[in-house]
Amino acid sequence: MSKMHVSASVNGEPVEFLCEPQQSLLNVLRDELNLTGTKEGCTTGDCGACSVMLDDRLVCSCLTLAAEVQGKSVGTIEGVANGDTLHPIQQALLEHAALQCGVCTPGYVVAIKALLEKNPLPSESEIRYWLAGNLCRCTGYDKIITAVQDVAQQMAKADKNAGEPA
Amino acid sequence: MGSFAYAAPDNLADALAVLEQHKNAGQRIQIFAGGTDVLVQLKAGDSEPRTFLDVKNIRETQTISLKGDSAFIGATIVCAQLYENLALKEMFPGLIESADLIGSTQIQGKATLGGNLCNASPAGDTIAALYANKAICMIAGKSGSRELPVEDFVTGVGRNALKPGEILLGLKLPKPNANTSDAYLRFIPRTEMDIAVVGAGVSITLDDEGVCVDATVAISAVAVTTLLVPEAAQALIGSSVDEVALQAAAQASSAAARPISDKRGTKEFRRKVVGVLTRRAALIAANRVKGEAE
Amino acid sequence: MSEAVNFKYIGTRPVRPDGVDKVTGRANYGADANLPGMIHGVVLRSPHAHAIIKKIDLSQVRLLDGIYAAVSGNDFPEVSSGSMGGEGGGDYKDLAANIMARNKVLYHGHAVAAVAARTRELAVEALALIQVEYEILDPVMTLDAAMAEDAAILDESMFTQGVDPKPKYPSNIASRIEFKRGDIEQGFLEADIIVESEFRTPTVHQGYIEPHACLASINEGGQATLWCSTQGHFDVRAASAKVLNMDLCDIKVIPSEIGGGFGGKTVVYQEPVAILLSRISGRPVKMVMDRDEVFRASGPASASHTRVKIGARSDGTLTAMSCWMAFEAGAFKGSAIMPGAMCIFTPYKVANFYIEGFDVVVNKPKVAAYRAPGAPQAMYACESLMDELARKLEMDPLELRLVNAVEEGVQAAYGPKFNAIGFRECLEVAKQHPNYTRALKEGQGRGVAAGFWFNVGMQSSAEVHINENGTVMVIEGNPDIGGSRASMALMAAETLGVPYEKVRVVVADTENAGYTNVTGGSRVTFATGMAVIQAAQDIISQAKQRAAATWELDEDQVDWQNGHAIPMPGVNADVEPLSLARIAANSGRTGGPLLGRASLNAKGAGPGFSVNIAEVAVDRETGKTDVIGFTAIQDAGKAIHPAYVEGQLQGGAAQGIGWALNEEYIYDEKGVMQNAGFLDYRIPVASDLPKIDTHIVEVANTAHPYGVRGVGETPIVAPLAAVANAVRDAIGVRITELPLSPSRVLESIDGA
């Protein structure tokens, strides 16, 4: 049984790796590429801790074959902050104390970013349904939802300001 | 014991050739689309080596076409693409809702309409909606293509009518006229992330007086396959979809159900609630035709 | 401590010190560590719920290329009986047999062997080569079955403790306990009204998102280093040493960041196995459970059966309370029956009570602590029946509780007299809360319930190091499970008078922190916080000495204010205040670095009381319950970081709601769990829950310098009954068994 050679982009950088045909993307990210920010909570697509972007889609990396990402772009938690600046979503989660143990947090950051890219000002209900696949057992979700509402407002305002003539 | 392999041909002919080659060699091959069921099953027991034939790169499976009398939805169109397509959503609101109910946002980014159908779970959310919309399966094989009504496609739990060497390319759905609409409802204990305990898909056509002239009712998770319930449809046809007709349809669905008790719900619960959902879905579909707010 | 104290840092809501690493994926959890040459260990688990192991043959698997070690129970030393102490309790002999079965398997998923291989996949494949011969026995899956006269016996050497005379025959009832006060029969005679009912709750799991994970490496000298996700690395060290017959000082445990525990990570499962596999293979061994294993083989919380009877006068005054309660312990003795029994009637003043409890073994995984262990099950029964009593008396349920609420000076049902507690305050807040009186629609209902948890103190150590620029390092030994670094930093900043941003908190390993009990029992902010405060006070006293020496004053002529040494009022010295930074910079000349420390066994943990208001909507045609409003009110003593206190209230509420509505272990007739995954073990998802309103009551705990009482566990106690009472209000029928699943609710509505 020979390994497959896969070329893809991970967080904007070209990456090549070898994988087994049945190996998951999660497994490759964590064990081959040492990107351990993406967490494993269930391996059956039920918890969202392994959320990543595959091209423009939010997916569970545990239910994606590594071989499938040939020629595609993968976005992980490690690519969210910009240099030494946290993404506003990360900052909002911190300021709202929206994490306790923090193990689900990377998945949330990726999922929230995907949400706000599609729907910049989601309602509370839209946020809750979008994030229903990201389990959190610590917070009761309350502060996460508040953080998303808050950061959505901030980002919308920042966009508006950026769009206005100086 | 063989070994795992993965192939992702970018055209139908190559895909069919790979299938044929495995068939002739007696090697196990599994058609792979979103993988959201396949990879769970791989972990949950069926870990036997096989070739995954990824059919997502085949143009035909990636097409949505709304030209002509019928709509075509490629087998590897993911749920998220379905509900992001406003024209489809307008045409088949119930079917699109059923796709929106599958799993999480993350799952909907990978899970496909064709995959949900081929996986043939008794509780598959889109299946009842496809039944209600009289969908036709478009199948390709070495010796040409064939069409099969969706209710003949699902043959048992996890079983479908694809023969070795065949691929499901997509689904053809007759376009509903202005007086037809559909709805799909499922029951789950939570608001998201569960497998349907029961489901009901209904398509309804009303005449200008608001009288039901055609209806299709399909129920799921109450038998080994999704069931068409002509008795429920008959109860609606000829009525103004009033409470009496709705109750009769509900009773017909409950009577047609052959549920089991399992970890997700009891027999009695399923039998009762499938009626409730039939009634509610029929009402939503009728209101959609009438353009009334839900 | 008076209410008028103005804190500078305590009570603020700064970003937690470990926050950036946790929102960027940098923080390393149990499964995130790797070592060169590392191999992977996996466990072979029993396919039977109850069986005798007749033979295990590892010879085939040992021959396989890429397999480095294979072990079964025979490869572990004999472990003698001895109490483990701590929050989970239990016995070391049982712990050893739970980690790796000896002679008998006692639940589906019980570990029977383990292998370590080049890859995890290879290790999993290799398990198929292990030959195990079983003699299958009848599984004993429920309390009723286990307590029946003719029950199959799990452990022939188990005779019920607490029964006089000693029983002649072995039993699945490990122990019987009894608490009483006054004259229970007289109490019921004095009652104008008596209510009684029985309640059942299912086996539930803590459901932390991070599976158990560890990485062990042992050197040729027999010294082991263990990296793992745990609530208490000192306990992991003790348990691993005991199970492997190693010396404590030969095991170093480094706690990783921990992805949730709720009590479930106070116990060891894989850690000693990984050390043993490492010893045999000479390589580092990583072991990570998958989710299925977490459900099947790590400790859930007890299923329970409780019969309660309450007598009251027509004005609501309680005259008698009695109960019979049985808790499943799982495969080995040691459920939370004791704390459950001790807390069930604690919120109320009642002259006469009688409590009888049973600890019962069944063929399910050994239970572990789960947030206020025993209290949710017990209080669900008591608070459901209190709700019925209020209905019978046509009394407001909060008023009924106010009439009987315990307060300062009252002798608690479990013994001591209460110091200042905030139960009445919580009840008053609830009564005035708009969520208690807002209008409900048809099909909706509201319920209230009280919650109580003891909270504990126990042992903690802390050091405070002052860097040469005056910044502060706090070294402590409690894994940070929900923001405790922030609380420690706030208390250190407040005590020393230095900015929060200048304080760093290190959770140190077993070789770098003084002995510290687990992160559990709602003890960390209270007890470890107290150690941090004392260590900071030690720094202040040293800093004052250094200033006195610098100023040529006596030590008692120096005061400490706002992070500066200053001469005491009235002391005639013409000197500038000395900041901690200046004292630190000069410390080389005044006696060396400033290093403060404290160790303690904290007494006076203030009990935690809460009141919850649940509002639900029930679909009468499907039996589905939606929680549409939830309000958690709790006495925190003093909220050091209020946002994280609110987070505890909200998180506990969510877990309690899950327990009430959907969560349960479902078994087939062979004792195999049917829903060992997050798909069918249904914990609440974001769209299931409403906003969870919180109100923090602050009745200071006089035993803590800043008034802290534990807050972590109490939040899960009241939601079960609050939700159940709300469903009762909505549908008009009392359901006495959890979860209130749609099937069960619909059946009750239809049957009514």
mmCIF file of N, CA, C and O in Angstrom, chain A residues 83-115:
data_model
loop_
_atom_site.group_PDB
_atom_site.id
_atom_site.type_symbol
_atom_site.label_atom_id
_atom_site.label_comp_id
_atom_site.label_asym_id
_atom_site.label_seq_id
_atom_site.Cartn_x
_atom_site.Cartn_y
_atom_site.Cartn_z
ATOM 1 N N GLY A 83 -0.645 38.083 11.552
ATOM 2 C CA GLY A 83 0.648 38.418 12.152
ATOM 3 C C GLY A 83 0.514 38.445 13.662
ATOM 4 O O GLY A 83 0.084 37.477 14.258
ATOM 5 N N ASP A 84 0.848 39.601 14.248
ATOM 6 C CA ASP A 84 0.763 39.660 15.712
ATOM 7 C C ASP A 84 -0.556 40.263 16.188
ATOM 8 O O ASP A 84 -0.691 40.645 17.342
ATOM 9 N N THR A 85 -1.531 40.341 15.287
ATOM 10 C CA THR A 85 -2.823 40.927 15.673
ATOM 11 C C THR A 85 -3.912 39.866 15.657
ATOM 12 O O THR A 85 -4.100 39.184 14.647
ATOM 13 N N LEU A 86 -4.606 39.755 16.752
ATOM 14 C CA LEU A 86 -5.717 38.815 16.798
ATOM 15 C C LEU A 86 -6.810 39.276 15.839
ATOM 16 O O LEU A 86 -7.000 40.476 15.624
ATOM 17 N N HIS A 87 -7.532 38.318 15.296
ATOM 18 C CA HIS A 87 -8.729 38.642 14.527
ATOM 19 C C HIS A 87 -9.772 39.203 15.503
ATOM 20 O O HIS A 87 -9.826 38.784 16.659
ATOM 21 N N PRO A 88 -10.584 40.159 15.060
ATOM 22 C CA PRO A 88 -11.594 40.722 15.967
ATOM 23 C C PRO A 88 -12.474 39.652 16.636
ATOM 24 O O PRO A 88 -12.916 39.836 17.772
ATOM 25 N N ILE A 89 -12.706 38.549 15.941
ATOM 26 C CA ILE A 89 -13.511 37.473 16.551
ATOM 27 C C ILE A 89 -12.770 36.895 17.751
ATOM 28 O O ILE A 89 -13.364 36.656 18.814
ATOM 29 N N GLN A 90 -11.484 36.685 17.601
ATOM 30 C CA GLN A 90 -10.689 36.135 18.714
ATOM 31 C C GLN A 90 -10.695 37.113 19.891
ATOM 32 O O GLN A 90 -10.869 36.724 21.048
ATOM 33 N N GLN A 91 -10.536 38.388 19.558
ATOM 34 C CA GLN A 91 -10.527 39.413 20.592
ATOM 35 C C GLN A 91 -11.879 39.460 21.317
ATOM 36 O O GLN A 91 -11.939 39.552 22.548
ATOM 37 N N ALA A 92 -12.944 39.354 20.546
ATOM 38 C CA ALA A 92 -14.290 39.425 21.146
ATOM 39 C C ALA A 92 -14.533 38.243 22.072
ATOM 40 O O ALA A 92 -15.102 38.395 23.159
ATOM 41 N N LEU A 93 -14.100 37.058 21.652
ATOM 42 C CA LEU A 93 -14.291 35.885 22.517
ATOM 43 C C LEU A 93 -13.549 36.086 23.839
ATOM 44 O O LEU A 93 -14.062 35.754 24.909
ATOM 45 N N LEU A 94 -12.353 36.646 23.763
ATOM 46 C CA LEU A 94 -11.583 36.898 24.986
ATOM 47 C C LEU A 94 -12.281 37.916 25.872
ATOM 48 O O LEU A 94 -12.442 37.712 27.077
ATOM 49 N N GLU A 95 -12.702 39.006 25.271
ATOM 50 C CA GLU A 95 -13.276 40.085 26.080
ATOM 51 C C GLU A 95 -14.612 39.706 26.705
ATOM 52 O O GLU A 95 -14.970 40.223 27.756
ATOM 53 N N HIS A 96 -15.331 38.815 26.045
ATOM 54 C CA HIS A 96 -16.615 38.387 26.603
ATOM 55 C C HIS A 96 -16.478 37.151 27.500
ATOM 56 O O HIS A 96 -17.489 36.599 27.918
ATOM 57 N N ALA A 97 -15.271 36.727 27.777
ATOM 58 C CA ALA A 97 -15.052 35.515 28.570
ATOM 59 C C ALA A 97 -15.858 34.358 27.981
ATOM 60 O O ALA A 97 -16.490 33.584 28.690
ATOM 61 N N ALA A 98 -15.825 34.264 26.659
ATOM 62 C CA ALA A 98 -16.669 33.299 25.958
ATOM 63 C C ALA A 98 -16.002 31.934 25.803
ATOM 64 O O ALA A 98 -16.365 31.164 24.928
ATOM 65 N N LEU A 99 -14.989 31.683 26.606
ATOM 66 C CA LEU A 99 -14.402 30.346 26.622
ATOM 67 C C LEU A 99 -14.082 29.995 28.070
ATOM 68 O O LEU A 99 -13.751 30.876 28.854
ATOM 69 N N GLN A 100 -14.219 28.731 28.387
ATOM 70 C CA GLN A 100 -13.804 28.284 29.715
ATOM 71 C C GLN A 100 -12.631 27.333 29.562
ATOM 72 O O GLN A 100 -11.495 27.709 29.778
ATOM 73 N N CYS A 101 -12.897 26.092 29.140
ATOM 74 C CA CYS A 101 -11.745 25.200 28.950
ATOM 75 C C CYS A 101 -10.997 25.543 27.670
ATOM 76 O O CYS A 101 -9.809 25.332 27.572
ATOM 77 N N GLY A 102 -11.713 26.045 26.676
ATOM 78 C CA GLY A 102 -11.063 26.532 25.469
ATOM 79 C C GLY A 102 -10.820 25.499 24.378
ATOM 80 O O GLY A 102 -10.347 25.840 23.306
ATOM 81 N N VAL A 103 -11.167 24.241 24.600
ATOM 82 C CA VAL A 103 -10.809 23.238 23.588
ATOM 83 C C VAL A 103 -11.713 23.336 22.365
ATOM 84 O O VAL A 103 -11.315 22.994 21.257
ATOM 85 N N CYS A 104 -12.928 23.829 22.547
ATOM 86 C CA CYS A 104 -13.819 23.998 21.392
ATOM 87 C C CYS A 104 -13.563 25.311 20.677
ATOM 88 O O CYS A 104 -14.094 25.541 19.591
ATOM 89 N N THR A 105 -12.791 26.204 21.304
ATOM 90 C CA THR A 105 -12.670 27.578 20.815
ATOM 91 C C THR A 105 -12.094 27.693 19.396
ATOM 92 O O THR A 105 -12.626 28.456 18.586
ATOM 93 N N PRO A 106 -11.022 26.955 19.055
ATOM 94 C CA PRO A 106 -10.531 27.078 17.678
ATOM 95 C C PRO A 106 -11.619 26.765 16.637
ATOM 96 O O PRO A 106 -11.749 27.495 15.644
ATOM 97 N N GLY A 107 -12.389 25.737 16.885
ATOM 98 C CA GLY A 107 -13.486 25.391 15.968
ATOM 99 C C GLY A 107 -14.501 26.518 15.874
ATOM 100 O O GLY A 107 -15.025 26.822 14.797
ATOM 101 N N TYR A 108 -14.784 27.136 17.018
ATOM 102 C CA TYR A 108 -15.719 28.266 17.012
ATOM 103 C C TYR A 108 -15.183 29.432 16.201
ATOM 104 O O TYR A 108 -15.921 30.057 15.438
ATOM 105 N N VAL A 109 -13.903 29.749 16.398
ATOM 106 C CA VAL A 109 -13.337 30.900 15.690
ATOM 107 C C VAL A 109 -13.492 30.696 14.178
ATOM 108 O O VAL A 109 -13.947 31.595 13.457
ATOM 109 N N VAL A 110 -13.156 29.498 13.725
ATOM 110 C CA VAL A 110 -13.251 29.211 12.292
ATOM 111 C C VAL A 110 -14.712 29.276 11.825
ATOM 112 O O VAL A 110 -15.029 29.865 10.783
ATOM 113 N N ALA A 111 -15.616 28.716 12.619
ATOM 114 C CA ALA A 111 -17.029 28.685 12.230
ATOM 115 C C ALA A 111 -17.658 30.083 12.262
ATOM 116 O O ALA A 111 -18.462 30.434 11.403
ATOM 117 N N ILE A 112 -17.285 30.874 13.250
ATOM 118 C CA ILE A 112 -17.846 32.229 13.355
ATOM 119 C C ILE A 112 -17.345 33.081 12.182
ATOM 120 O O ILE A 112 -18.090 33.851 11.590
ATOM 121 N N LYS A 113 -16.082 32.906 11.846
ATOM 122 C CA LYS A 113 -15.518 33.661 10.726
ATOM 123 C C LYS A 113 -16.275 33.318 9.447
ATOM 124 O O LYS A 113 -16.636 34.207 8.669
ATOM 125 N N ALA A 114 -16.547 32.040 9.264
ATOM 126 C CA ALA A 114 -17.297 31.617 8.071
ATOM 127 C C ALA A 114 -18.692 32.231 8.073
ATOM 128 O O ALA A 114 -19.205 32.667 7.040
ATOM 129 N N LEU A 115 -19.313 32.280 9.236
ATOM 130 C CA LEU A 115 -20.656 32.861 9.340
ATOM 131 C C LEU A 115 -20.639 34.331 8.938
ATOM 132 O O LEU A 115 -21.450 34.770 8.110
#
